[in-house]
Tab-separated table of C-alpha atoms and ligand atoms in Angstrom:
chain	number	residue	atom	x	y	z
A	12	MET	CA	-11.229	8.154	-10.307
A	13	ARG	CA	-14.925	7.795	-11.169
A	14	ILE	CA	-16.007	4.328	-9.340
A	15	ALA	CA	-19.632	2.702	-10.832
A	16	ILE	CA	-21.761	-0.248	-8.896
A	17	PRO	CA	-23.945	-1.585	-11.750
A	18	ARG	CA	-27.311	-3.383	-10.027
A	19	GLU	CA	-26.500	-7.844	-10.070
A	20	THR	CA	-28.688	-9.111	-12.735
A	21	HIS	CA	-28.081	-12.525	-12.467
A	22	PRO	CA	-31.465	-14.494	-11.356
A	23	GLY	CA	-32.228	-15.232	-7.830
A	24	GLU	CA	-28.629	-12.902	-7.263
A	25	ASN	CA	-29.006	-11.291	-3.931
A	26	ARG	CA	-25.179	-10.278	-2.500
A	27	VAL	CA	-24.724	-7.143	-3.605
A	28	PRO	CA	-20.946	-6.114	-4.111
A	29	VAL	CA	-20.653	-2.642	-2.337
A	30	THR	CA	-22.938	-2.037	1.176
A	31	PRO	CA	-22.531	1.452	2.195
A	32	GLU	CA	-20.450	1.143	4.297
A	33	VAL	CA	-17.879	-0.045	1.771
A	34	ALA	CA	-19.318	2.852	-0.349
A	35	LYS	CA	-18.379	5.608	2.380
A	36	LYS	CA	-14.963	4.412	2.777
A	37	LEU	CA	-14.621	4.774	-1.018
A	38	VAL	CA	-15.490	8.107	-0.821
A	39	ARG	CA	-13.012	8.979	2.073
A	40	LEU	CA	-10.417	7.234	-0.263
A	41	GLY	CA	-11.347	10.420	-2.371
A	42	ALA	CA	-13.603	8.071	-5.418
A	43	GLU	CA	-15.903	9.564	-6.616
A	44	VAL	CA	-19.224	7.046	-5.936
A	45	GLU	CA	-21.481	6.592	-8.458
A	46	PHE	CA	-24.439	3.026	-8.320
A	47	GLU	CA	-27.457	2.027	-10.560
A	48	ALA	CA	-30.713	2.813	-8.431
A	49	GLY	CA	-31.653	-0.743	-6.110
A	50	MET	CA	-28.150	-1.569	-6.736
A	51	GLY	CA	-28.029	-2.899	-2.902
A	52	ALA	CA	-32.012	-3.413	-2.323
A	53	GLY	CA	-31.472	-7.278	-2.651
A	54	SER	CA	-29.437	-7.751	0.314
A	55	GLY	CA	-31.626	-4.928	2.213
A	56	PHE	CA	-29.844	-1.564	1.323
A	57	ALA	CA	-31.318	1.348	1.134
A	58	ASP	CA	-30.247	3.525	-2.635
A	59	GLN	CA	-30.596	6.621	0.756
A	60	GLU	CA	-27.974	4.355	2.510
A	61	TYR	CA	-25.583	4.925	-0.227
A	62	ILE	CA	-26.075	8.514	-0.554
A	63	ASP	CA	-26.274	9.192	3.368
A	64	ALA	CA	-22.148	7.386	1.999
A	65	GLY	CA	-21.575	10.337	-0.460
A	66	ALA	CA	-22.188	8.227	-3.612
A	67	THR	CA	-24.361	9.283	-6.063
A	68	VAL	CA	-27.670	7.789	-7.253
A	69	SER	CA	-27.918	6.631	-11.384
A	70	ASN	CA	-31.119	5.824	-14.104
A	71	ASP	CA	-28.347	5.670	-16.490
A	72	ARG	CA	-27.189	1.974	-16.731
A	73	GLU	CA	-25.104	2.499	-19.980
A	74	ALA	CA	-23.714	5.585	-18.644
A	75	LEU	CA	-22.612	3.985	-15.729
A	76	PHE	CA	-20.475	1.626	-17.415
A	77	ARG	CA	-19.278	4.022	-20.285
A	78	ASN	CA	-17.998	6.406	-17.633
A	79	ALA	CA	-16.284	4.786	-15.008
A	80	ASP	CA	-13.109	4.484	-14.278
A	81	LEU	CA	-13.027	1.728	-12.251
A	82	LEU	CA	-16.449	-1.007	-11.842
A	83	LEU	CA	-17.176	-2.906	-9.009
A	84	ARG	CA	-18.862	-6.078	-9.657
A	85	LEU	CA	-20.186	-9.498	-7.952
A	86	ARG	CA	-20.451	-11.217	-11.073
A	87	LYS	CA	-19.358	-11.763	-14.163
A	88	PRO	CA	-19.863	-8.903	-17.223
A	89	GLN	CA	-22.058	-10.071	-19.853
A	90	ARG	CA	-20.374	-9.155	-23.377
A	91	ASP	CA	-23.163	-6.422	-24.197
A	92	GLU	CA	-21.034	-4.564	-20.684
A	93	VAL	CA	-17.909	-5.265	-21.968
A	94	SER	CA	-18.307	-3.011	-25.922
A	95	LEU	CA	-19.330	-0.318	-23.113
A	96	MET	CA	-16.466	0.051	-21.328
A	97	LYS	CA	-13.911	2.488	-21.804
A	98	ARG	CA	-10.200	1.280	-22.611
A	99	GLY	CA	-8.025	1.419	-19.993
A	100	ALA	CA	-11.616	0.952	-17.466
A	101	ILE	CA	-10.626	-1.425	-14.328
A	102	HIS	CA	-13.472	-4.310	-14.333
A	103	ILE	CA	-13.437	-6.465	-10.945
A	104	SER	CA	-15.299	-9.137	-9.851
A	105	TYR	CA	-15.872	-13.143	-10.206
A	106	LEU	CA	-14.552	-13.914	-13.548
A	107	ASP	CA	-13.581	-18.005	-13.823
A	108	PRO	CA	-11.476	-17.289	-16.165
A	109	PHE	CA	-10.600	-20.461	-16.146
A	110	ASN	CA	-14.318	-20.877	-18.661
A	111	GLU	CA	-14.841	-18.198	-19.770
A	112	HIS	CA	-12.080	-17.890	-22.525
A	113	ASP	CA	-14.917	-15.792	-25.177
A	114	LEU	CA	-15.095	-13.390	-22.285
A	115	VAL	CA	-11.571	-13.560	-21.475
A	116	ARG	CA	-10.938	-12.411	-25.495
A	117	ALA	CA	-13.748	-9.711	-25.296
A	118	LEU	CA	-12.142	-7.776	-22.036
A	119	GLN	CA	-8.561	-8.073	-23.434
A	120	GLU	CA	-9.864	-6.730	-26.818
A	121	GLN	CA	-11.929	-3.794	-25.221
A	122	GLY	CA	-8.412	-3.009	-23.322
A	123	VAL	CA	-10.037	-3.363	-20.160
A	124	THR	CA	-8.043	-3.906	-17.429
A	125	ALA	CA	-10.215	-7.555	-15.612
A	126	ILE	CA	-9.076	-8.689	-12.202
A	127	SER	CA	-10.956	-11.720	-11.027
A	128	MET	CA	-11.733	-12.296	-7.300
A	129	GLU	CA	-11.422	-15.933	-7.888
A	130	MET	CA	-7.772	-15.567	-8.687
A	131	ILE	CA	-6.278	-13.367	-5.896
A	132	PRO	CA	-3.346	-15.620	-4.400
A	133	ARG	CA	-4.203	-17.393	-1.182
A	134	THR	CA	-1.155	-15.778	0.926
A	135	THR	CA	-1.262	-14.763	4.068
A	136	ARG	CA	-1.182	-11.135	3.233
A	137	SER	CA	-4.133	-11.103	1.150
A	138	GLN	CA	-6.374	-13.347	3.665
A	139	LYS	CA	-8.399	-9.993	3.495
A	140	MET	CA	-8.848	-9.539	0.177
A	141	ASP	CA	-10.029	-13.699	-0.383
A	142	ALA	CA	-13.863	-13.627	-1.322
A	143	LEU	CA	-13.503	-17.663	-2.237
A	144	SER	CA	-12.643	-18.156	1.479
A	145	SER	CA	-15.302	-16.213	2.673
A	146	GLN	CA	-18.072	-17.188	0.659
A	147	ALA	CA	-16.726	-21.129	0.761
A	148	ASN	CA	-17.081	-20.192	4.686
A	149	LEU	CA	-20.448	-18.648	4.859
A	150	ALA	CA	-20.850	-22.099	1.847
A	151	GLY	CA	-20.311	-24.434	4.879
A	152	TYR	CA	-22.216	-23.078	7.115
A	153	VAL	CA	-25.411	-23.001	4.882
A	154	THR	CA	-24.703	-26.906	3.697
A	155	VAL	CA	-25.445	-28.419	7.489
A	156	LEU	CA	-28.471	-25.687	7.813
A	157	LEU	CA	-29.713	-26.870	4.525
A	158	ALA	CA	-29.296	-31.122	5.880
A	159	ALA	CA	-31.254	-30.200	8.617
A	160	THR	CA	-34.333	-29.207	7.816
A	161	HIS	CA	-34.735	-31.780	4.901
A	162	LEU	CA	-33.473	-34.935	7.010
A	163	PRO	CA	-36.236	-36.288	9.284
A	164	ARG	CA	-34.532	-36.613	12.344
A	165	ILE	CA	-32.580	-33.548	14.827
A	166	LEU	CA	-28.866	-33.585	14.712
A	167	PRO	CA	-27.908	-33.988	18.799
A	168	MET	CA	-28.398	-35.972	21.551
A	169	MET	CA	-31.405	-35.816	23.243
A	170	MET	CA	-32.231	-37.630	26.741
A	171	THR	CA	-35.423	-37.098	27.271
A	172	PRO	CA	-37.950	-38.777	29.740
A	173	ALA	CA	-39.583	-40.065	25.773
A	174	GLY	CA	-36.439	-41.665	25.201
A	175	THR	CA	-32.807	-41.291	24.375
A	176	LEU	CA	-32.179	-39.597	20.806
A	177	LYS	CA	-28.656	-40.209	19.703
A	178	PRO	CA	-26.664	-37.947	17.545
A	179	ALA	CA	-27.077	-37.813	14.279
A	180	LYS	CA	-24.030	-38.928	12.389
A	181	VAL	CA	-22.128	-36.092	9.955
A	182	PHE	CA	-19.817	-37.245	6.543
A	183	ILE	CA	-17.885	-34.679	5.783
A	184	ILE	CA	-15.981	-34.901	2.327
A	185	GLY	CA	-13.487	-32.282	1.960
A	186	ALA	CA	-12.294	-30.152	4.805
A	187	GLY	CA	-10.454	-27.100	3.309
A	188	VAL	CA	-12.711	-23.859	3.644
A	189	ALA	CA	-15.738	-24.383	3.432
A	190	GLY	CA	-15.987	-28.226	4.450
A	191	LEU	CA	-13.967	-27.052	8.028
A	192	GLN	CA	-17.004	-24.438	8.337
A	193	ALA	CA	-18.986	-27.103	8.194
A	194	ILE	CA	-17.458	-29.493	10.196
A	195	ALA	CA	-17.839	-26.244	13.000
A	196	THR	CA	-21.515	-25.295	12.547
A	197	ALA	CA	-22.499	-29.588	12.419
A	198	LYS	CA	-20.546	-29.854	15.629
A	199	ARG	CA	-22.109	-27.008	17.131
A	200	LEU	CA	-25.505	-28.514	16.440
A	201	GLY	CA	-24.695	-31.694	18.391
A	202	ALA	CA	-24.076	-34.133	15.706
A	203	LYS	CA	-21.123	-36.660	15.280
A	204	VAL	CA	-18.693	-35.726	13.182
A	205	THR	CA	-16.330	-38.075	10.509
A	206	ALA	CA	-14.551	-36.365	8.141
A	207	PHE	CA	-12.101	-36.711	4.941
A	208	ASP	CA	-9.271	-34.815	2.546
A	209	THR	CA	-6.537	-35.731	0.867
A	210	ARG	CA	-4.760	-32.659	2.250
A	211	PRO	CA	-3.009	-35.054	5.485
A	212	VAL	CA	-2.445	-31.321	7.179
A	213	VAL	CA	-5.384	-31.260	7.310
A	214	ALA	CA	-5.956	-34.513	10.237
A	215	GLU	CA	-5.047	-31.783	12.677
A	216	GLN	CA	-7.422	-29.235	11.885
A	217	VAL	CA	-10.276	-31.817	11.582
A	218	ARG	CA	-9.794	-33.054	15.254
A	219	SER	CA	-9.401	-29.335	16.491
A	220	LEU	CA	-12.882	-29.267	15.715
A	221	GLY	CA	-13.523	-32.055	17.435
A	222	GLY	CA	-13.448	-34.391	14.763
A	223	THR	CA	-13.069	-37.776	13.686
A	224	PHE	CA	-10.462	-37.914	10.883
A	225	LEU	CA	-11.067	-40.470	8.330
A	226	GLU	CA	-7.767	-42.720	8.080
A	227	ILE	CA	-7.376	-43.476	4.226
A	228	ASP	CA	-3.864	-44.175	2.960
A	229	LEU	CA	-3.641	-43.357	-0.870
A	230	GLY	CA	-0.325	-43.263	-1.195
A	231	GLU	CA	1.519	-39.914	-2.560
A	232	THR	CA	-1.235	-36.789	-2.237
A	233	GLY	CA	-0.481	-33.798	-0.916
A	234	GLU	CA	-1.385	-30.178	-1.851
A	235	THR	CA	0.013	-27.537	-4.231
A	236	GLU	CA	2.574	-24.326	-3.201
A	237	GLY	CA	-0.805	-22.691	-3.208
A	238	GLY	CA	-2.379	-25.534	-0.434
A	239	TYR	CA	-4.805	-26.353	-3.125
A	240	ALA	CA	-5.063	-30.247	-3.452
A	241	LYS	CA	-3.145	-32.275	-5.938
A	242	GLU	CA	-5.630	-33.784	-8.551
A	243	LEU	CA	-6.018	-38.131	-7.259
A	244	THR	CA	-5.260	-40.669	-10.031
A	245	PRO	CA	-8.062	-42.955	-10.973
A	246	GLU	CA	-6.873	-45.524	-8.407
A	247	GLN	CA	-6.469	-42.627	-6.210
A	248	ILE	CA	-10.567	-42.012	-6.646
A	249	GLU	CA	-11.301	-45.699	-6.560
A	250	LYS	CA	-9.259	-46.321	-2.795
A	251	GLN	CA	-10.825	-43.301	-1.718
A	252	ARG	CA	-14.763	-44.365	-2.984
A	253	GLN	CA	-13.973	-47.933	-1.077
A	254	ALA	CA	-12.618	-47.047	2.033
A	255	GLN	CA	-15.363	-44.494	1.915
A	256	LYS	CA	-18.086	-46.654	2.051
A	257	GLU	CA	-19.020	-48.420	5.017
A	258	VAL	CA	-18.741	-44.626	6.232
A	259	ILE	CA	-21.607	-43.242	4.029
A	260	ALA	CA	-23.815	-45.531	4.295
A	261	ASN	CA	-23.799	-45.696	7.992
A	262	SER	CA	-23.919	-41.594	7.997
A	263	ASP	CA	-27.586	-40.111	8.199
A	264	VAL	CA	-25.528	-36.739	6.143
A	265	VAL	CA	-23.187	-36.607	3.796
A	266	ILE	CA	-21.801	-33.217	2.740
A	267	THR	CA	-19.575	-32.890	-0.155
A	268	THR	CA	-17.386	-29.748	-0.359
A	269	ALA	CA	-14.022	-31.393	-2.670
A	270	GLN	CA	-12.521	-29.309	-5.334
A	271	VAL	CA	-9.141	-29.371	-7.270
A	272	PHE	CA	-8.813	-25.937	-8.153
A	273	GLY	CA	-9.300	-25.243	-12.235
A	274	ARG	CA	-10.632	-28.628	-12.645
A	275	LYS	CA	-13.635	-30.991	-12.475
A	276	PRO	CA	-14.406	-31.971	-9.456
A	277	PRO	CA	-14.195	-35.530	-8.658
A	278	VAL	CA	-16.938	-38.276	-8.128
A	279	LEU	CA	-16.773	-39.604	-4.682
A	280	VAL	CA	-20.473	-40.843	-4.295
A	281	THR	CA	-21.547	-43.140	-6.654
A	282	ARG	CA	-24.754	-43.763	-7.248
A	283	ASP	CA	-24.282	-47.258	-5.268
A	284	MET	CA	-23.362	-45.491	-2.375
A	285	VAL	CA	-25.936	-43.551	-1.807
A	286	GLU	CA	-28.242	-46.469	-2.727
A	287	GLY	CA	-26.156	-48.350	0.392
A	288	MET	CA	-27.542	-45.023	2.289
A	289	GLN	CA	-30.552	-45.637	5.191
A	290	PRO	CA	-33.655	-44.083	3.495
A	291	GLY	CA	-34.670	-40.527	4.556
A	292	SER	CA	-30.782	-39.774	4.836
A	293	VAL	CA	-29.037	-36.265	3.326
A	294	ILE	CA	-26.525	-35.884	0.915
A	295	VAL	CA	-25.657	-32.121	0.641
A	296	ASP	CA	-23.425	-31.913	-2.931
A	297	MET	CA	-21.970	-27.990	-2.611
A	298	ALA	CA	-19.963	-29.163	-6.140
A	299	ALA	CA	-23.209	-29.692	-8.292
A	300	GLU	CA	-22.852	-26.828	-10.307
A	301	THR	CA	-19.604	-27.679	-11.159
A	302	GLY	CA	-20.034	-30.902	-12.260
A	303	GLY	CA	-20.495	-32.521	-8.810
A	304	ASN	CA	-19.051	-35.042	-6.363
A	305	VAL	CA	-21.860	-37.284	-5.798
A	306	GLU	CA	-22.931	-39.277	-9.345
A	307	GLY	CA	-27.368	-38.315	-9.348
A	308	SER	CA	-26.771	-34.857	-8.383
A	309	VAL	CA	-28.981	-32.487	-10.269
A	310	PRO	CA	-27.320	-28.407	-10.284
A	311	ASN	CA	-30.225	-26.381	-8.034
A	312	GLU	CA	-32.201	-29.207	-7.848
A	313	THR	CA	-32.938	-31.206	-4.771
A	314	VAL	CA	-33.522	-34.611	-5.899
A	315	ASP	CA	-34.954	-38.324	-4.702
A	316	VAL	CA	-33.105	-41.649	-4.863
A	317	ASN	CA	-33.917	-44.380	-3.338
A	318	GLY	CA	-35.325	-42.176	-0.142
A	319	VAL	CA	-32.333	-40.406	-0.382
A	320	THR	CA	-32.272	-36.676	-0.588
A	321	ILE	CA	-29.640	-35.387	-2.501
A	322	ILE	CA	-29.057	-31.535	-2.433
A	323	GLY	CA	-27.688	-29.887	-5.280
A	324	GLN	CA	-28.161	-26.418	-4.905
A	325	GLY	CA	-25.592	-23.552	-5.842
A	326	ASN	CA	-24.874	-20.497	-4.621
A	327	LEU	CA	-24.816	-21.137	-1.515
A	328	PRO	CA	-23.496	-18.171	0.298
A	329	ASN	CA	-26.192	-16.534	-1.687
A	330	GLN	CA	-29.017	-17.996	1.758
A	331	VAL	CA	-27.437	-15.588	3.859
A	332	CYS	CA	-26.815	-12.933	1.593
A	333	ARG	CA	-26.445	-9.651	3.643
A	334	ASP	CA	-23.195	-10.983	5.875
A	335	ALA	CA	-22.190	-12.446	1.887
A	336	SER	CA	-22.346	-9.322	0.666
A	337	GLN	CA	-20.687	-7.333	3.903
A	338	MET	CA	-17.440	-10.197	3.367
A	339	TYR	CA	-16.578	-9.886	-0.244
A	340	ALA	CA	-17.499	-5.661	-0.318
A	341	SER	CA	-14.835	-5.833	2.625
A	342	ASN	CA	-12.919	-8.446	0.750
A	343	VAL	CA	-13.330	-5.612	-2.969
A	344	PHE	CA	-12.706	-2.861	-0.318
A	345	ASN	CA	-8.981	-4.099	1.113
A	346	LEU	CA	-8.247	-4.885	-2.221
A	347	VAL	CA	-8.845	-1.357	-4.196
A	348	ASP	CA	-6.874	0.387	-0.672
A	349	ASP	CA	-4.013	-2.060	-0.893
A	350	VAL	CA	-3.069	-0.593	-4.689
A	351	TRP	CA	-4.958	2.658	-4.061
A	352	ASP	CA	-2.191	5.661	-5.388
A	353	LYS	CA	-3.119	8.516	-2.650
A	354	GLU	CA	-1.871	11.170	-4.918
A	355	ALA	CA	-2.815	10.263	-7.982
A	356	ASN	CA	-5.881	9.349	-6.330
A	357	SER	CA	-6.190	6.132	-8.722
A	358	PHE	CA	-6.625	2.410	-8.644
A	359	LYS	CA	-2.837	1.844	-9.856
A	360	ILE	CA	-2.425	-1.354	-12.085
A	361	ASP	CA	1.679	-2.210	-10.871
A	362	PHE	CA	3.142	-5.729	-12.010
A	363	ASP	CA	6.034	-4.792	-9.424
A	364	HIS	CA	2.592	-5.226	-6.736
A	365	ASP	CA	2.816	-8.671	-5.019
A	366	ILE	CA	-0.498	-9.735	-5.643
A	367	LEU	CA	-2.203	-7.560	-8.415
A	368	PRO	CA	-0.305	-10.398	-11.159
A	369	GLY	CA	-2.140	-13.192	-9.535
A	370	CYS	CA	-5.422	-11.787	-10.570
A	371	VAL	CA	-4.961	-9.011	-13.269
A	372	ILE	CA	-6.416	-11.474	-16.021
A	373	THR	CA	-6.082	-9.449	-19.438
A	374	HIS	CA	-4.459	-5.507	-19.187
A	375	ASP	CA	-3.775	-2.812	-21.660
A	376	GLY	CA	-5.101	-5.239	-24.782
A	377	GLN	CA	-2.976	-7.808	-23.511
A	378	VAL	CA	-3.927	-11.136	-21.430
A	379	THR	CA	-0.843	-11.021	-18.391
A	380	ASN	CA	-1.987	-13.761	-15.917
A	381	GLU	CA	0.352	-16.432	-17.407
A	382	THR	CA	-1.462	-19.848	-16.339
A	383	ILE	CA	-4.659	-17.903	-18.391
A	384	LYS	CA	-2.599	-16.865	-20.824
A	385	ASN	CA	-1.186	-20.473	-21.488
A	386	ILE	CA	-4.935	-22.316	-21.561
A	387	LEU	CA	-5.743	-19.692	-23.884
A	388	GLU	CA	-3.035	-20.821	-26.520
A	389	GLY	CA	-4.051	-24.602	-25.636
A	390	GLY	CA	-1.705	-25.060	-23.514
A	391	ASN	CA	-2.238	-27.203	-20.242
B	16	LIG	P1	-10.482	-26.349	-2.492
B	16	LIG	O1	-12.074	-25.575	-2.736
B	16	LIG	O2	-10.513	-25.815	-3.394
B	16	LIG	O3	-11.154	-27.845	-2.384
B	16	LIG	C1	-12.386	-27.825	-1.076
B	16	LIG	C2	-11.285	-28.866	-0.165
B	16	LIG	O4	-11.651	-30.859	-1.609
B	16	LIG	C3	-10.051	-29.231	0.108
B	16	LIG	O5	-9.843	-29.182	1.467
B	16	LIG	C4	-8.862	-30.317	-1.088
B	16	LIG	O6	-8.277	-30.129	-0.183
B	16	LIG	C5	-10.333	-31.011	-1.204
B	16	LIG	N1	-10.250	-32.433	-2.322
B	16	LIG	C6	-10.035	-32.127	-3.279
B	16	LIG	N2	-9.699	-33.482	-3.619
B	16	LIG	C7	-10.573	-33.919	-2.783
B	16	LIG	C8	-10.791	-35.426	-2.849
B	16	LIG	N3	-10.450	-36.712	-3.402
B	16	LIG	N4	-10.999	-36.166	-1.546
B	16	LIG	C9	-11.432	-35.132	-0.557
B	16	LIG	N5	-11.054	-33.979	-0.012
B	16	LIG	C10	-10.630	-32.911	-1.348
B	16	LIG	O7	-10.161	-25.576	-1.099
B	16	LIG	P2	-10.367	-24.423	-0.604
B	16	LIG	O8	-11.122	-24.828	0.806
B	16	LIG	O9	-10.627	-23.168	-1.186
B	16	LIG	O10	-8.777	-24.050	0.141
B	16	LIG	C11	-7.732	-25.478	0.955
B	16	LIG	C12	-6.603	-25.018	1.476
B	16	LIG	O11	-5.942	-24.091	0.623
B	16	LIG	C13	-7.279	-24.078	2.703
B	16	LIG	O12	-7.378	-25.034	3.638
B	16	LIG	C14	-5.259	-23.821	2.777
B	16	LIG	O13	-4.910	-24.803	3.746
B	16	LIG	C15	-5.539	-23.650	2.016
B	16	LIG	N6	-6.187	-21.332	1.790
B	16	LIG	C16	-5.033	-21.005	2.369
B	16	LIG	C17	-5.022	-19.453	2.329
B	16	LIG	C18	-4.535	-18.092	2.803
B	16	LIG	O14	-3.188	-18.493	3.399
B	16	LIG	N7	-4.831	-17.108	2.886
B	16	LIG	C19	-6.418	-18.958	2.332
B	16	LIG	C20	-7.458	-20.090	1.463
B	16	LIG	C21	-7.357	-21.196	1.748
């Protein structure tokens, strides 16, 4: 089986889908691995490291697409790339299938088997393939570092002959994978941390990291079978906003990581709440790129609202691209390894497999994923 790894072309993207270590493992599986020259450069991996791992370098990007049986990528493919792929080729990457309807249709029509890394089921067995978690974990860490470098104060308490500095107060909204890592990071830096999440099971996890859980009675909230938050009603959101208002006004840093899978993130920090914060305070809106948890945040920009800094930078794992690449590459390898047919020496698409049907979006000219099919056909 010919595995191709083209260079990532998205502006500013430094993460890479395969590290030399993972290339070596793919070669050991029995695959022929070919990569585009310069593919690893963003994360500091030289072509020679991949060649030493047993892969072959190519300068012909188009030929890589045309000849590949399996393409390993980070970002979704471009439309012109889809038309290069052969029927039956397998393409693994982030795909954003909830929003990229035309792209999904193009992959279907081209007869490509498209696997979406966002759609790997969140089960215990598939944790090692879960790129959403591995990247969110790093993003959570980065949010705190960004806040710390923009805050005109330090995070820990400091007792010195020149006086005592109080610890900074950090409020984290959304304590999923990213939020929990943000709590842990802020605690390590000595901040006083409070957090809130609509899933009640999270309270204990927040406390075990040394944070205070803000109790808000929103009535029925709960989580889906996959462990995701359920969407709140407008009344519940308003209740949450009011209950958070005072904590936000008293915080030096607010970090928002609230997401509802497959939906637009809720606006949880309104303009008046931003204006209620002390000048010099910092807000990091991790959801800025997908709609925002904070009124006034701008995707990929840092703005000043009445002296409050709002950071809307996207692609946070890219800030720690070396580790992010290593984790993403491991996630992809663990998926390939799990479904690799040793006798046929190939990636086997098997709809009886426990993980594949959830993350295969198109196969053999069909949209096979039920959720996405439903959306494309005008359902929910
Ligand atoms: P996510 O990115 O979809 O959401 C981030 C957080 O925002 C979630 O904790 C969610 O509850 C929270 N949220 C949503 N609306 C909110 C609101 N109005 N106010 C405050 N918070 C709000 O979620 P995620 O971080 O990718 O994962 C969430 C959970 O999924 C995990 O904590 C875990 O329970 C489960 N999970 C399980 C596995 C596994 O078993 N393999 C892997 C990953 C995640």
